[in-house]
Short mmCIF file of C-alpha atoms in Angstrom, two decimals:
data_model
loop_
_atom_site.label_atom_id
_atom_site.label_comp_id
_atom_site.label_asym_id
_atom_site.label_seq_id
_atom_site.Cartn_x
_atom_site.Cartn_y
_atom_site.Cartn_z
CA MET A 7 97.50 46.83 -7.57
CA ALA A 8 99.99 49.00 -6.36
CA SER A 9 103.13 49.39 -9.11
CA PRO A 10 106.51 48.17 -7.28
CA GLU A 11 108.25 51.12 -5.80
CA LYS A 12 111.14 52.60 -7.70
CA VAL A 13 114.73 51.59 -6.37
CA LYS A 14 116.24 54.74 -5.32
CA GLY A 15 120.17 55.75 -4.64
CA PRO A 16 123.00 53.62 -5.01
CA ALA A 17 120.83 50.46 -5.04
CA SER A 18 119.59 51.76 -8.17
CA TYR A 19 122.95 50.62 -9.72
CA PHE A 20 122.98 46.97 -8.34
CA SER A 21 121.58 45.15 -11.35
CA SER A 22 123.61 47.28 -13.62
CA ILE A 23 126.82 46.32 -11.61
CA GLU A 24 125.76 42.61 -11.22
CA LYS A 25 125.41 42.89 -14.90
CA THR A 26 128.44 44.58 -16.18
CA TYR A 27 131.03 43.08 -13.66
CA GLY A 28 129.48 39.47 -13.42
CA GLN A 29 129.81 39.22 -9.82
CA PRO A 30 126.98 39.54 -7.15
CA VAL A 31 127.04 43.03 -5.55
CA GLU A 32 127.94 40.98 -1.96
CA HIS A 33 131.32 39.92 -3.65
CA TRP A 34 132.16 43.99 -4.13
CA PHE A 35 130.60 44.18 -0.73
CA ALA A 36 132.99 41.72 0.73
CA ILE A 37 136.06 43.16 -0.87
CA LEU A 38 134.72 46.79 0.60
CA ARG A 39 134.50 44.74 4.31
CA ALA A 40 138.16 43.29 3.90
CA ALA A 41 139.44 46.74 3.10
CA GLY A 42 139.03 47.89 6.58
CA ASP A 43 138.20 51.37 8.07
CA ARG A 44 139.34 53.87 5.14
CA LYS A 45 137.76 57.15 3.72
CA HIS A 46 134.70 56.95 0.81
CA MET A 47 137.26 57.80 -1.82
CA GLU A 48 139.81 55.62 -0.77
CA LEU A 49 137.45 52.70 -1.34
CA VAL A 50 136.25 54.22 -4.53
CA ALA A 51 139.95 54.14 -5.66
CA LEU A 52 140.34 50.74 -4.70
CA LEU A 53 137.33 49.71 -6.54
CA LYS A 54 138.49 51.82 -9.60
CA SER A 55 142.10 50.55 -9.38
CA ALA A 56 142.56 47.09 -8.26
CA HIS A 57 139.41 45.82 -9.68
CA GLY A 58 138.63 47.64 -12.93
CA LEU A 59 135.13 49.30 -11.75
CA GLY A 60 133.80 52.56 -13.32
CA HIS A 61 133.82 55.69 -11.04
CA GLY A 62 129.77 55.87 -10.58
CA HIS A 63 129.38 51.76 -9.89
CA ALA A 64 132.50 52.36 -7.39
CA ASN A 65 131.08 55.36 -5.80
CA ALA A 66 127.25 53.86 -5.30
CA LEU A 67 128.76 50.12 -3.84
CA VAL A 68 131.18 52.52 -1.29
CA ALA A 69 127.89 54.64 -0.42
CA TRP A 70 125.58 51.91 0.32
CA HIS A 71 128.37 50.27 2.06
CA LEU A 72 129.41 52.59 4.47
CA ALA A 73 125.62 53.65 4.91
CA GLN A 74 125.27 50.12 6.48
CA THR A 75 128.37 50.08 8.73
CA ARG A 76 128.58 53.43 9.87
CA PRO A 77 126.63 54.95 12.68
CA ALA A 78 124.70 57.77 11.26
#
């Protein structure tokens, strides 16, 4: 039987984010969607300053969010 694939990239932070901040990642994605069209580091700064996320967690959420919402 094959072992499950290890989660890589920004999504690898999701379980830690949920455990650390007590909210599902969808909560943070809703905040990012409501923030509108901003640059990557502007969104990271928003999550850090207004919501107390650490840089790595904020960066992972923003990277995932932007990859899902912006054309390649």
